[in-house]
PDB file of C-alpha atoms in Angstrom:
ATOM      1  CA  MET A 168     -44.587 -88.981 130.897  1.00 40.00           C
ATOM      2  CA  ARG A 169     -46.770 -91.952 130.264  1.00 40.00           C
ATOM      3  CA  ILE A 170     -50.030 -89.610 130.972  1.00 37.00           C
ATOM      4  CA  ARG A 171     -48.350 -86.790 128.896  1.00 40.00           C
ATOM      5  CA  LEU A 172     -48.216 -89.037 125.876  1.00 42.00           C
ATOM      6  CA  PHE A 173     -51.823 -90.843 126.509  1.00 40.00           C
ATOM      7  CA  CYS A 174     -53.270 -87.377 126.593  1.00 43.00           C
ATOM      8  CA  LEU A 175     -51.833 -85.924 123.784  1.00 45.00           C
ATOM      9  CA  ALA A 176     -52.685 -89.319 122.093  1.00 43.00           C
ATOM     10  CA  ILE A 177     -56.383 -88.214 122.688  1.00 40.00           C
ATOM     11  CA  LEU A 178     -55.964 -85.053 120.843  1.00 44.00           C
ATOM     12  CA  ILE A 179     -54.476 -86.629 118.476  1.00 44.00           C
ATOM     13  CA  SER A 180     -56.686 -89.255 117.273  1.00 42.00           C
ATOM     14  CA  GLY A 181     -59.790 -86.238 116.822  1.00 41.00           C
ATOM     15  CA  TYR A 182     -61.355 -85.441 120.448  1.00 38.00           C
ATOM     16  CA  CYS A 183     -60.154 -82.093 119.933  1.00 41.00           C
ATOM     17  CA  ASN A 184     -62.013 -80.763 116.992  1.00 40.00           C
ATOM     18  CA  VAL A 185     -59.509 -77.682 117.149  1.00 41.00           C
ATOM     19  CA  ALA A 186     -58.439 -76.934 113.108  1.00 46.00           C
ATOM     20  CA  SER A 187     -55.203 -75.607 113.944  1.00 71.00           C
ATOM     21  CA  ALA A 188     -54.362 -75.601 117.581  1.00 86.00           C
ATOM     22  CA  ILE A 189     -50.711 -74.481 118.595  1.00 91.00           C
ATOM     23  CA  LEU A 190     -48.833 -75.108 121.161  1.00 92.00           C
ATOM     24  CA  PRO A 191     -46.021 -73.142 121.839  1.00 95.00           C
ATOM     25  CA  GLU A 192     -42.247 -75.072 122.824  1.00 94.00           C
ATOM     26  CA  GLN A 193     -41.479 -74.263 126.460  1.00 95.00           C
ATOM     27  CA  GLY A 194     -38.028 -73.700 126.796  1.00 96.00           C
ATOM     28  CA  ILE A 195     -36.092 -69.943 126.268  1.00 96.00           C
ATOM     29  CA  TRP A 196     -37.693 -67.949 123.830  1.00 98.00           C
ATOM     30  CA  TRP A 197     -36.328 -64.280 122.184  1.00 97.00           C
ATOM     31  CA  ASN A 198     -35.854 -61.315 119.566  1.00 97.00           C
ATOM     32  CA  PRO A 199     -32.614 -62.268 117.646  1.00 95.00           C
ATOM     33  CA  ALA A 200     -32.729 -58.551 116.654  1.00 96.00           C
ATOM     34  CA  GLU A 201     -32.755 -57.542 120.327  1.00 94.00           C
ATOM     35  CA  GLY A 202     -30.851 -59.479 121.792  1.00 90.00           C
ATOM     36  CA  GLY A 203     -29.919 -59.737 125.817  1.00 92.00           C
ATOM     37  CA  ARG A 204     -33.663 -60.118 126.382  1.00 95.00           C
ATOM     38  CA  GLY A 205     -35.010 -63.531 126.889  1.00 97.00           C
ATOM     39  CA  TYR A 206     -38.361 -64.885 127.606  1.00 98.00           C
ATOM     40  CA  GLY A 207     -38.802 -68.267 129.455  1.00 98.00           C
ATOM     41  CA  ILE A 208     -42.183 -69.950 128.633  1.00 98.00           C
ATOM     42  CA  GLU A 209     -43.522 -73.100 130.386  1.00 98.00           C
ATOM     43  CA  ILE A 210     -46.901 -74.400 129.949  1.00 97.00           C
ATOM     44  CA  GLN A 211     -49.031 -76.513 132.827  1.00 97.00           C
ATOM     45  CA  ASP A 212     -52.248 -78.138 131.836  1.00 96.00           C
ATOM     46  CA  ASN A 213     -53.903 -75.270 130.244  1.00 96.00           C
ATOM     47  CA  PHE A 214     -51.609 -72.331 132.615  1.00 98.00           C
ATOM     48  CA  ILE A 215     -49.123 -70.295 130.319  1.00 98.00           C
ATOM     49  CA  PHE A 216     -46.055 -68.839 132.855  1.00 99.00           C
ATOM     50  CA  VAL A 217     -43.688 -66.654 131.186  1.00 99.00           C
ATOM     51  CA  THR A 218     -40.271 -64.991 133.040  1.00 98.00           C
ATOM     52  CA  TYR A 219     -39.367 -61.898 131.353  1.00 98.00           C
ATOM     53  CA  TYR A 220     -35.763 -60.985 131.335  1.00 96.00           C
ATOM     54  CA  GLY A 221     -34.057 -57.425 130.519  1.00 94.00           C
ATOM     55  CA  TYR A 222     -33.649 -53.769 131.530  1.00 93.00           C
ATOM     56  CA  THR A 223     -34.725 -50.993 133.447  1.00 90.00           C
ATOM     57  CA  SER A 224     -34.197 -47.448 131.137  1.00 91.00           C
ATOM     58  CA  ASP A 225     -31.275 -46.228 133.224  1.00 93.00           C
ATOM     59  CA  GLY A 226     -29.451 -50.161 132.253  1.00 93.00           C
ATOM     60  CA  LEU A 227     -30.059 -52.141 135.482  1.00 92.00           C
ATOM     61  CA  SER A 228     -30.990 -55.355 134.960  1.00 92.00           C
ATOM     62  CA  ALA A 229     -34.833 -56.317 135.966  1.00 93.00           C
ATOM     63  CA  PHE A 230     -37.429 -59.343 135.683  1.00 93.00           C
ATOM     64  CA  TYR A 231     -41.197 -59.515 135.331  1.00 97.00           C
ATOM     65  CA  THR A 232     -43.566 -62.415 135.283  1.00 98.00           C
ATOM     66  CA  SER A 233     -46.844 -63.010 133.253  1.00 98.00           C
ATOM     67  CA  GLY A 234     -49.529 -66.133 134.023  1.00 98.00           C
ATOM     68  CA  GLY A 235     -53.216 -67.227 132.576  1.00 98.00           C
ATOM     69  CA  ILE A 236     -54.948 -69.564 130.642  1.00 98.00           C
ATOM     70  CA  TYR A 237     -54.064 -70.002 127.141  1.00 98.00           C
ATOM     71  CA  SER A 238     -56.281 -70.953 124.785  1.00 97.00           C
ATOM     72  CA  ILE A 239     -56.043 -73.423 121.474  1.00 93.00           C
ATOM     73  CA  THR A 240     -58.959 -72.136 119.817  1.00 94.00           C
ATOM     74  CA  SER A 241     -57.601 -68.543 119.508  1.00 96.00           C
ATOM     75  CA  ASN A 242     -53.961 -69.841 120.377  1.00 97.00           C
ATOM     76  CA  SER A 243     -53.510 -66.972 122.417  1.00 98.00           C
ATOM     77  CA  ALA A 244     -53.303 -65.818 126.470  1.00 98.00           C
ATOM     78  CA  SER A 245     -54.455 -62.403 128.305  1.00 98.00           C
ATOM     79  CA  VAL A 246     -52.083 -62.486 131.141  1.00 98.00           C
ATOM     80  CA  TYR A 247     -50.696 -60.339 133.566  1.00 98.00           C
ATOM     81  CA  PHE A 248     -47.842 -58.525 133.863  1.00 98.00           C
ATOM     82  CA  ALA A 249     -46.072 -57.806 136.884  1.00 98.00           C
ATOM     83  CA  SER A 250     -42.501 -56.756 138.568  1.00 95.00           C
ATOM     84  CA  PHE A 251     -41.536 -57.193 141.858  1.00 92.00           C
ATOM     85  CA  SER A 252     -39.614 -55.527 144.991  1.00 91.00           C
ATOM     86  CA  ASN A 253     -38.164 -56.345 148.401  1.00 90.00           C
ATOM     87  CA  GLY A 254     -36.872 -59.536 147.244  1.00 90.00           C
ATOM     88  CA  GLN A 255     -34.086 -61.695 148.525  1.00 91.00           C
ATOM     89  CA  CYS A 256     -30.347 -61.252 147.440  1.00 91.00           C
ATOM     90  CA  PHE A 257     -27.738 -64.004 146.960  1.00 93.00           C
ATOM     91  CA  GLY A 258     -26.036 -64.327 150.223  1.00 94.00           C
ATOM     92  CA  CYS A 259     -29.071 -62.719 152.093  1.00 94.00           C
ATOM     93  CA  ALA A 260     -31.114 -63.702 154.887  1.00 93.00           C
ATOM     94  CA  TYR A 261     -34.860 -64.733 153.402  1.00 93.00           C
ATOM     95  CA  GLN A 262     -37.049 -61.907 154.754  1.00 87.00           C
ATOM     96  CA  GLY A 263     -40.407 -63.276 152.855  1.00 91.00           C
ATOM     97  CA  ASP A 264     -41.993 -63.603 150.114  1.00 93.00           C
ATOM     98  CA  PRO A 265     -41.451 -60.054 147.605  1.00 93.00           C
ATOM     99  CA  THR A 266     -43.666 -57.205 146.697  1.00 94.00           C
ATOM    100  CA  PRO A 267     -45.842 -57.793 143.866  1.00 94.00           C
ATOM    101  CA  ASN A 268     -46.528 -54.541 141.655  1.00 96.00           C
ATOM    102  CA  VAL A 269     -49.247 -55.652 138.590  1.00 97.00           C
ATOM    103  CA  ILE A 270     -47.918 -53.597 136.132  1.00 97.00           C
ATOM    104  CA  GLY A 271     -51.472 -54.665 133.636  1.00 98.00           C
ATOM    105  CA  ASN A 272     -52.142 -57.084 131.027  1.00 98.00           C
ATOM    106  CA  ALA A 273     -49.918 -58.676 128.186  1.00 98.00           C
ATOM    107  CA  THR A 274     -51.128 -60.636 125.233  1.00 99.00           C
ATOM    108  CA  LEU A 275     -49.155 -63.656 123.825  1.00 99.00           C
ATOM    109  CA  THR A 276     -50.252 -65.273 120.190  1.00 98.00           C
ATOM    110  CA  PHE A 277     -48.408 -67.573 119.163  1.00 98.00           C
ATOM    111  CA  PHE A 278     -48.218 -68.210 115.443  1.00 95.00           C
ATOM    112  CA  SER A 279     -46.406 -71.744 115.172  1.00 92.00           C
ATOM    113  CA  ALA A 280     -44.423 -73.934 117.757  1.00 92.00           C
ATOM    114  CA  MET A 281     -41.340 -72.264 117.417  1.00 93.00           C
ATOM    115  CA  SER A 282     -42.650 -68.227 116.546  1.00 96.00           C
ATOM    116  CA  GLY A 283     -45.207 -65.602 118.348  1.00 98.00           C
ATOM    117  CA  ARG A 284     -45.525 -62.360 119.666  1.00 99.00           C
ATOM    118  CA  ILE A 285     -45.957 -60.384 123.150  1.00 99.00           C
ATOM    119  CA  ASP A 286     -48.145 -57.679 122.957  1.00 99.00           C
ATOM    120  CA  LEU A 287     -47.242 -55.541 126.669  1.00 98.00           C
ATOM    121  CA  PRO A 288     -49.481 -53.182 128.521  1.00 97.00           C
ATOM    122  CA  SER A 289     -47.479 -50.078 126.692  1.00 95.00           C
ATOM    123  CA  GLY A 290     -48.406 -50.919 123.576  1.00 96.00           C
ATOM    124  CA  LEU A 291     -45.076 -52.379 122.355  1.00 97.00           C
ATOM    125  CA  SER A 292     -45.518 -55.644 120.348  1.00 98.00           C
ATOM    126  CA  ILE A 293     -42.242 -57.772 120.428  1.00 98.00           C
ATOM    127  CA  PRO A 294     -41.853 -60.668 117.708  1.00 98.00           C
ATOM    128  CA  ILE A 295     -41.125 -64.260 119.689  1.00 98.00           C
ATOM    129  CA  GLN A 296     -38.951 -66.973 118.266  1.00 96.00           C
ATOM    130  CA  ARG A 297     -37.575 -69.987 120.053  1.00 95.00           C
ATOM    131  CA  GLN A 298     -34.390 -69.473 120.756  1.00 94.00           C
ATOM    132  CA  LEU A 299     -31.839 -72.105 119.155  1.00 90.00           C
ATOM    133  CA  PHE A 300     -28.631 -71.961 121.279  1.00 85.00           C
ATOM    134  CA  PHE A 301     -27.094 -74.521 120.121  1.00 80.00           C
ATOM    135  CA  ASP A 302     -27.193 -74.087 116.499  1.00 76.00           C
ATOM    136  CA  THR A 303     -29.669 -72.307 113.807  1.00 71.00           C
ATOM    137  CA  GLN A 304     -29.620 -75.207 111.729  1.00 74.00           C
ATOM    138  CA  PRO A 305     -32.589 -77.413 111.709  1.00 74.00           C
ATOM    139  CA  ARG A 306     -30.743 -80.515 111.123  1.00 81.00           C
ATOM    140  CA  THR A 307     -28.382 -79.724 113.723  1.00 87.00           C
ATOM    141  CA  ASN A 308     -31.022 -79.685 116.031  1.00 89.00           C
ATOM    142  CA  LEU A 309     -32.875 -82.932 114.885  1.00 93.00           C
ATOM    143  CA  TYR A 310     -29.451 -84.866 115.961  1.00 94.00           C
ATOM    144  CA  GLY A 311     -30.492 -87.138 119.122  1.00 95.00           C
ATOM    145  CA  THR A 312     -33.023 -90.143 119.768  1.00 97.00           C
ATOM    146  CA  TRP A 313     -36.645 -89.587 119.102  1.00 97.00           C
ATOM    147  CA  HIS A 314     -39.883 -91.391 119.733  1.00 97.00           C
ATOM    148  CA  LEU A 315     -42.697 -91.507 117.110  1.00 97.00           C
ATOM    149  CA  THR A 316     -46.385 -92.470 118.067  1.00 96.00           C
ATOM    150  CA  SER A 317     -48.659 -93.325 114.951  1.00 93.00           C
ATOM    151  CA  GLY A 318     -52.338 -94.645 114.818  1.00 90.00           C
ATOM    152  CA  ALA A 319     -55.736 -93.689 114.547  1.00 87.00           C
ATOM    153  CA  LEU A 320     -59.100 -95.648 115.963  1.00 85.00           C
ATOM    154  CA  GLY A 321     -57.312 -96.529 119.127  1.00 87.00           C
ATOM    155  CA  VAL A 322     -54.565 -98.740 117.251  1.00 88.00           C
ATOM    156  CA  TYR A 323     -51.010 -97.253 118.057  1.00 91.00           C
ATOM    157  CA  PHE A 324     -47.530 -98.093 116.571  1.00 92.00           C
ATOM    158  CA  GLY A 325     -44.484 -97.000 118.221  1.00 93.00           C
ATOM    159  CA  GLN A 326     -40.861 -96.272 116.441  1.00 93.00           C
ATOM    160  CA  ALA A 327     -37.757 -94.674 118.096  1.00 95.00           C
ATOM    161  CA  LEU A 328     -35.244 -93.009 115.401  1.00 97.00           C
ATOM    162  CA  TRP A 329     -31.700 -91.811 116.284  1.00 96.00           C
ATOM    163  CA  ILE A 330     -30.462 -89.047 113.788  1.00 96.00           C
ATOM    164  CA  GLN A 331     -27.164 -89.030 113.971  1.00 95.00           C
ATOM    165  CA  ALA A 332     -24.944 -87.118 110.947  1.00 93.00           C
ATOM    166  CA  PRO A 333     -25.806 -84.640 108.251  1.00 94.00           C
ATOM    167  CA  ASP A 334     -26.014 -85.867 104.670  1.00 94.00           C
ATOM    168  CA  ASP A 335     -24.467 -83.732 102.214  1.00 90.00           C
ATOM    169  CA  SER A 336     -26.117 -84.820  99.081  1.00 92.00           C
ATOM    170  CA  LEU A 337     -29.264 -83.272 100.203  1.00 92.00           C
ATOM    171  CA  GLU A 338     -29.637 -79.324 100.916  1.00 91.00           C
ATOM    172  CA  GLY A 339     -29.816 -79.414 104.834  1.00 91.00           C
ATOM    173  CA  GLY A 340     -29.989 -83.621 104.985  1.00 94.00           C
ATOM    174  CA  PHE A 341     -29.346 -85.556 107.316  1.00 96.00           C
ATOM    175  CA  ARG A 342     -28.868 -89.620 108.151  1.00 95.00           C
ATOM    176  CA  GLY A 343     -29.604 -92.259 110.740  1.00 96.00           C
ATOM    177  CA  ARG A 344     -31.074 -95.133 112.272  1.00 95.00           C
ATOM    178  CA  VAL A 345     -33.690 -96.936 113.930  1.00 94.00           C
ATOM    179  CA  ILE A 346     -32.903 -97.395 117.198  1.00 91.00           C
ATOM    180  CA  ASP A 347     -32.493-101.777 117.740  1.00 84.00           C
ATOM    181  CA  GLY A 348     -32.985-102.355 113.678  1.00 83.00           C
ATOM    182  CA  SER A 349     -30.458-104.054 112.195  1.00 82.00           C
ATOM    183  CA  VAL A 350     -27.858-102.546 110.097  1.00 83.00           C
ATOM    184  CA  GLU A 351     -30.484-101.847 106.882  1.00 85.00           C
ATOM    185  CA  ARG A 352     -32.788 -99.768 108.809  1.00 91.00           C
ATOM    186  CA  ILE A 353     -31.592 -96.630 108.524  1.00 95.00           C
ATOM    187  CA  LEU A 354     -32.779 -93.083 107.567  1.00 96.00           C
ATOM    188  CA  VAL A 355     -32.385 -90.004 105.502  1.00 96.00           C
ATOM    189  CA  GLY A 356     -34.199 -86.764 105.718  1.00 96.00           C
ATOM    190  CA  ALA A 357     -34.599 -82.670 104.841  1.00 95.00           C
ATOM    191  CA  PRO A 358     -36.068 -80.029 105.720  1.00 91.00           C
ATOM    192  CA  ALA A 359     -38.482 -79.147 102.912  1.00 88.00           C
ATOM    193  CA  GLU A 360     -39.220 -75.753 101.149  1.00 84.00           C
ATOM    194  CA  ASP A 361     -42.437 -75.190 103.350  1.00 84.00           C
ATOM    195  CA  GLY A 362     -40.307 -75.360 106.441  1.00 84.00           C
ATOM    196  CA  THR A 363     -41.669 -78.530 107.450  1.00 91.00           C
ATOM    197  CA  VAL A 364     -38.969 -81.567 107.858  1.00 94.00           C
ATOM    198  CA  ALA A 365     -39.568 -85.033 105.874  1.00 96.00           C
ATOM    199  CA  VAL A 366     -37.751 -88.021 107.237  1.00 97.00           C
ATOM    200  CA  LEU A 367     -38.065 -91.780 105.404  1.00 97.00           C
ATOM    201  CA  VAL A 368     -37.183 -94.550 106.964  1.00 97.00           C
ATOM    202  CA  ASP A 369     -35.946 -98.180 105.627  1.00 96.00           C
ATOM    203  CA  SER A 370     -38.853-100.064 108.271  1.00 94.00           C
ATOM    204  CA  SER A 371     -38.276-103.536 106.257  1.00 92.00           C
ATOM    205  CA  PRO A 372     -37.049-105.181 103.138  1.00 92.00           C
ATOM    206  CA  SER A 373     -40.718-104.283 102.023  1.00 94.00           C
ATOM    207  CA  TYR A 374     -41.697-101.175 103.426  1.00 95.00           C
ATOM    208  CA  TYR A 375     -40.540 -97.581 103.869  1.00 96.00           C
ATOM    209  CA  THR A 376     -42.370 -95.625 106.759  1.00 96.00           C
ATOM    210  CA  PHE A 377     -42.177 -91.888 105.444  1.00 97.00           C
ATOM    211  CA  TYR A 378     -42.995 -88.506 108.233  1.00 97.00           C
ATOM    212  CA  SER A 379     -44.249 -85.268 107.428  1.00 96.00           C
ATOM    213  CA  PHE A 380     -43.613 -82.690 110.115  1.00 93.00           C
ATOM    214  CA  GLU A 381     -43.560 -79.421 111.194  1.00 89.00           C
ATOM    215  CA  TRP A 382     -40.262 -79.598 113.615  1.00 84.00           C
ATOM    216  CA  SER A 383     -39.584 -77.648 117.048  1.00 88.00           C
ATOM    217  CA  VAL A 384     -36.704 -78.270 119.160  1.00 90.00           C
ATOM    218  CA  ASN A 385     -38.197 -81.170 121.609  1.00 92.00           C
ATOM    219  CA  ARG A 386     -41.180 -81.912 119.336  1.00 92.00           C
ATOM    220  CA  TRP A 387     -42.491 -83.140 115.981  1.00 93.00           C
ATOM    221  CA  VAL A 388     -46.083 -83.035 114.988  1.00 92.00           C
ATOM    222  CA  GLY A 389     -47.185 -84.226 111.440  1.00 92.00           C
ATOM    223  CA  ARG A 390     -48.599 -87.331 110.084  1.00 93.00           C
ATOM    224  CA  SER A 391     -46.569 -90.522 108.768  1.00 94.00           C
ATOM    225  CA  TRP A 392     -47.036 -93.112 106.169  1.00 96.00           C
ATOM    226  CA  THR A 393     -46.429 -96.628 105.401  1.00 95.00           C
ATOM    227  CA  TYR A 394     -46.261 -98.069 102.026  1.00 95.00           C
ATOM    228  CA  LEU A 395     -44.791-101.118 100.307  1.00 96.00           C
ATOM    229  CA  LYS A 396     -41.114-100.101  98.402  1.00 95.00           C
ATOM    230  CA  THR A 397     -42.776-101.548  95.024  1.00 95.00           C
ATOM    231  CA  SER A 398     -45.249 -99.072  95.491  1.00 94.00           C
ATOM    232  CA  GLN A 399     -45.563 -95.250  96.002  1.00 93.00           C
ATOM    233  CA  LEU A 400     -46.946 -92.804  98.499  1.00 93.00           C
ATOM    234  CA  SER A 401     -50.595 -92.676  98.327  1.00 89.00           C
ATOM    235  CA  GLY A 402     -53.778 -91.564 101.131  1.00 88.00           C
ATOM    236  CA  SER A 403     -54.030 -89.345 104.328  1.00 86.00           C
ATOM    237  CA  GLY A 404     -51.383 -91.090 105.929  1.00 91.00           C
ATOM    238  CA  LEU A 405     -51.672 -91.045 110.153  1.00 92.00           C
ATOM    239  CA  PRO A 406     -51.117 -88.684 112.713  1.00 92.00           C
ATOM    240  CA  PHE A 407     -48.050 -88.422 114.692  1.00 93.00           C
ATOM    241  CA  PHE A 408     -46.092 -86.817 117.101  1.00 92.00           C
ATOM    242  CA  GLY A 409     -42.724 -87.430 118.231  1.00 95.00           C
ATOM    243  CA  SER A 410     -40.766 -86.294 121.289  1.00 96.00           C
ATOM    244  CA  ARG A 411     -37.091 -86.432 122.305  1.00 95.00           C
ATOM    245  CA  ILE A 412     -35.810 -88.209 124.123  1.00 95.00           C
ATOM    246  CA  LEU A 413     -31.852 -87.675 123.985  1.00 94.00           C
ATOM    247  CA  GLY A 414     -29.134 -85.130 122.260  1.00 92.00           C
ATOM    248  CA  LYS A 415     -26.679 -85.959 120.405  1.00 90.00           C
ATOM    249  CA  ALA A 416     -23.793 -86.115 122.552  1.00 91.00           C
ATOM    250  CA  TYR A 417     -26.038 -88.625 125.360  1.00 90.00           C
ATOM    251  CA  SER A 418     -27.165 -90.667 122.416  1.00 91.00           C
ATOM    252  CA  GLU A 419     -23.550 -91.146 121.323  1.00 90.00           C
ATOM    253  CA  GLN A 420     -22.296 -91.967 124.653  1.00 88.00           C
ATOM    254  CA  GLY A 421     -25.351 -93.699 125.448  1.00 82.00           C
ATOM    255  CA  ALA A 422     -25.110 -95.912 122.482  1.00 78.00           C
ATOM    256  CA  THR A 423     -20.870 -96.339 123.461  1.00 74.00           C
ATOM    257  CA  LEU A 424     -22.204 -97.647 126.621  1.00 66.00           C
ATOM    258  CA  SER A 425     -24.319 -99.904 125.346  1.00 62.00           C
ATOM    259  CA  ASN A 426     -21.574-101.712 123.051  1.00 59.00           C
ATOM    260  CA  ASP A 427     -19.732-101.674 126.359  1.00 55.00           C
ATOM    261  CA  VAL A 428     -22.080-103.846 128.499  1.00 52.00           C
ATOM    262  CA  SER A 429     -24.707-105.666 126.199  1.00 54.00           C
ATOM    263  CA  PRO A 430     -24.663-108.226 123.692  1.00 55.00           C
ATOM    264  CA  VAL A 431     -26.222-107.053 119.753  1.00 55.00           C
ATOM    265  CA  PRO A 432     -29.428-106.601 120.087  1.00 56.00           C
ATOM    266  CA  GLN A 433     -31.923-109.045 118.831  1.00 64.00           C
ATOM    267  CA  VAL A 434     -34.106-108.139 115.972  1.00 68.00           C
ATOM    268  CA  LEU A 435     -37.733-109.130 115.178  1.00 73.00           C
ATOM    269  CA  ASP A 436     -37.410-111.846 111.762  1.00 81.00           C
ATOM    270  CA  VAL A 437     -38.460-110.719 108.493  1.00 83.00           C
ATOM    271  CA  GLY A 438     -41.921-112.221 108.100  1.00 84.00           C
ATOM    272  CA  THR A 439     -43.150-110.952 111.605  1.00 85.00           C
ATOM    273  CA  LEU A 440     -41.759-107.234 110.817  1.00 85.00           C
ATOM    274  CA  ASP A 441     -43.194-107.365 107.284  1.00 83.00           C
ATOM    275  CA  SER A 442     -46.934-108.219 109.339  1.00 87.00           C
ATOM    276  CA  VAL A 443     -46.861-105.773 111.754  1.00 88.00           C
ATOM    277  CA  LEU A 444     -45.928-103.108 109.334  1.00 88.00           C
ATOM    278  CA  ALA A 445     -48.731-104.474 106.658  1.00 88.00           C
ATOM    279  CA  THR A 446     -51.197-103.871 110.066  1.00 86.00           C
ATOM    280  CA  ARG A 447     -50.314-100.131 110.146  1.00 88.00           C
ATOM    281  CA  GLN A 448     -50.561 -99.626 106.307  1.00 88.00           C
ATOM    282  CA  MET A 449     -53.966-101.030 106.751  1.00 86.00           C
ATOM    283  CA  LEU A 450     -54.380 -98.784 109.407  1.00 85.00           C
ATOM    284  CA  GLU A 451     -53.715 -95.624 106.648  1.00 84.00           C
ATOM    285  CA  SER A 452     -56.245 -96.999 104.662  1.00 80.00           C
ATOM    286  CA  THR A 453     -59.146 -97.284 106.865  1.00 75.00           C
ATOM    287  CA  GLY A 454     -58.867 -94.780 109.845  1.00 63.00           C
ATOM    288  CA  GLY A 455     -56.156 -92.528 108.366  1.00 58.00           C
ATOM    289  CA  ALA A 456     -58.916 -89.933 106.468  1.00 55.00           C
ATOM    290  CA  GLN A 457     -61.039 -89.993 109.773  1.00 53.00           C
ATOM    291  CA  THR A 458     -58.528 -88.787 112.011  1.00 54.00           C
ATOM    292  CA  LYS A 459     -56.789 -85.480 111.233  1.00 54.00           C
ATOM    293  CA  SER A 460     -54.944 -83.922 113.792  1.00 51.00           C
ATOM    294  CA  ALA A 461     -55.537 -81.107 115.238  1.00 52.00           C
ATOM    295  CA  PHE A 462     -52.245 -80.102 115.634  1.00 50.00           C
ATOM    296  CA  ALA A 463     -50.904 -80.639 112.069  1.00 46.00           C
ATOM    297  CA  GLY A 464     -53.384 -80.699 109.881  1.00 45.00           C
ATOM    298  CA  ASP A 465     -53.281 -78.051 108.555  1.00 44.00           C
ATOM    299  CA  ARG A 466     -49.174 -76.985 108.821  1.00 48.00           C
ATOM    300  CA  VAL A 467     -48.328 -80.152 106.729  1.00 52.00           C
ATOM    301  CA  ASN A 468     -48.571 -80.417 103.274  1.00 52.00           C
ATOM    302  CA  ASN A 469     -51.181 -81.971 102.422  1.00 56.00           C
ATOM    303  CA  SER A 470     -50.649 -82.487  99.021  1.00 79.00           C
ATOM    304  CA  VAL A 471     -49.954 -86.107  98.047  1.00 85.00           C
ATOM    305  CA  GLU A 472     -48.140 -85.043  94.540  1.00 86.00           C
ATOM    306  CA  GLY A 473     -45.877 -83.077  96.502  1.00 89.00           C
ATOM    307  CA  LEU A 474     -45.229 -85.722  99.546  1.00 91.00           C
ATOM    308  CA  ARG A 475     -44.740 -88.654  96.754  1.00 92.00           C
ATOM    309  CA  SER A 476     -42.548 -86.647  94.900  1.00 91.00           C
ATOM    310  CA  ILE A 477     -40.102 -86.047  97.943  1.00 93.00           C
ATOM    311  CA  ALA A 478     -40.248 -89.623  99.480  1.00 93.00           C
ATOM    312  CA  ASN A 479     -39.559 -90.626  95.839  1.00 92.00           C
ATOM    313  CA  SER A 480     -36.411 -88.642  96.043  1.00 92.00           C
ATOM    314  CA  LEU A 481     -35.692 -89.515  99.648  1.00 94.00           C
ATOM    315  CA  ALA A 482     -35.667 -93.253  98.652  1.00 94.00           C
ATOM    316  CA  ILE A 483     -33.267 -92.793  95.537  1.00 93.00           C
ATOM    317  CA  THR A 484     -30.931 -90.661  98.517  1.00 92.00           C
ATOM    318  CA  MET A 485     -31.230 -93.960 100.728  1.00 92.00           C
ATOM    319  CA  THR A 486     -30.847 -96.515  97.869  1.00 91.00           C
ATOM    320  CA  ALA A 487     -27.356 -94.834  96.437  1.00 89.00           C
ATOM    321  CA  GLU A 488     -25.899 -94.847 100.318  1.00 84.00           C
ATOM    322  CA  GLN A 489     -27.237 -98.003 100.445  1.00 82.00           C
ATOM    323  CA  LEU A 490     -25.237 -99.306  97.478  1.00 82.00           C
ATOM    324  CA  GLY A 491     -22.144 -97.126  98.483  1.00 77.00           C
ATOM    325  CA  ALA A 492     -22.434 -98.807 101.902  1.00 55.00           C
ATOM    326  CA  GLN A 493     -22.242 -95.660 103.647  1.00 50.00           C
ATOM    327  CA  PRO A 494     -21.150 -95.600 107.472  1.00 46.00           C
ATOM    328  CA  TYR A 495     -24.026 -96.120 109.472  1.00 47.00           C
ATOM    329  CA  GLN A 496     -23.224 -96.584 113.304  1.00 47.00           C
ATOM    330  CA  GLU A 497     -24.469 -99.296 115.382  1.00 44.00           C
TER     331      GLU A 497
END
């Protein structure tokens, strides 16, 4: 896990100069217009492997596999497409490896972390997207605990957020809190018109942190800004990436168990917390513009004015909820 995060940090820091590289999210994909078929996608290093489940022309279930090198310069892969025979049935004695039959080559192309296309050897093109079998709403799939890393020039900052519940004062909105922060360290967020997601965090009595990112079920990639509450969002921000730690149910169960066995966690004093955030803000002003993310820069709204408007709107919502004493869980 540590090695994976370190390698992704290198890419985000600018060592990779690809303009708009896409890493498809691993998991189950499908074409919602053709339910009953599906595609399991996994990437290990630069090798992509796909399992297909579907049916033959006589309606019997069938599966196929593909594999090949995935290119982040073309966001595609030319892969073999194979079926198998003489395999082991459940409960039968193992008779050795099944017999592969390479039908031809297929092409996998991805347009975002959540959408793509498969071109089969027969010439059939199938649009595919990440299957959201828990819920189709973006905010429902964001519920849970996330770890975020932002930084540049070899200096990185981490933050753990818990997105807990809907916020119906915003269209598609949600709310939550900072893990192990004081009760005042809350967050609000909502989808933006361009399909990205915006989150505003009350990071300290003096500072906000704003995140704008392309979302997927288990990964966020985008940019972050830290700024004084008496000021406005400005500048290039810092590249950041986020990984899901727990989903909604396990986050809630974990919080219940923690409350049963652990004392209330201590938090940093305000002066120390503001000092850390001031350092982060200074890094944005010196290193943010030099570190455009290969995996986020062109797909996150780069209009500072547009992002500032979104951040200000979220700040108004957050202030109203704080004054109204909305019940954020401990």
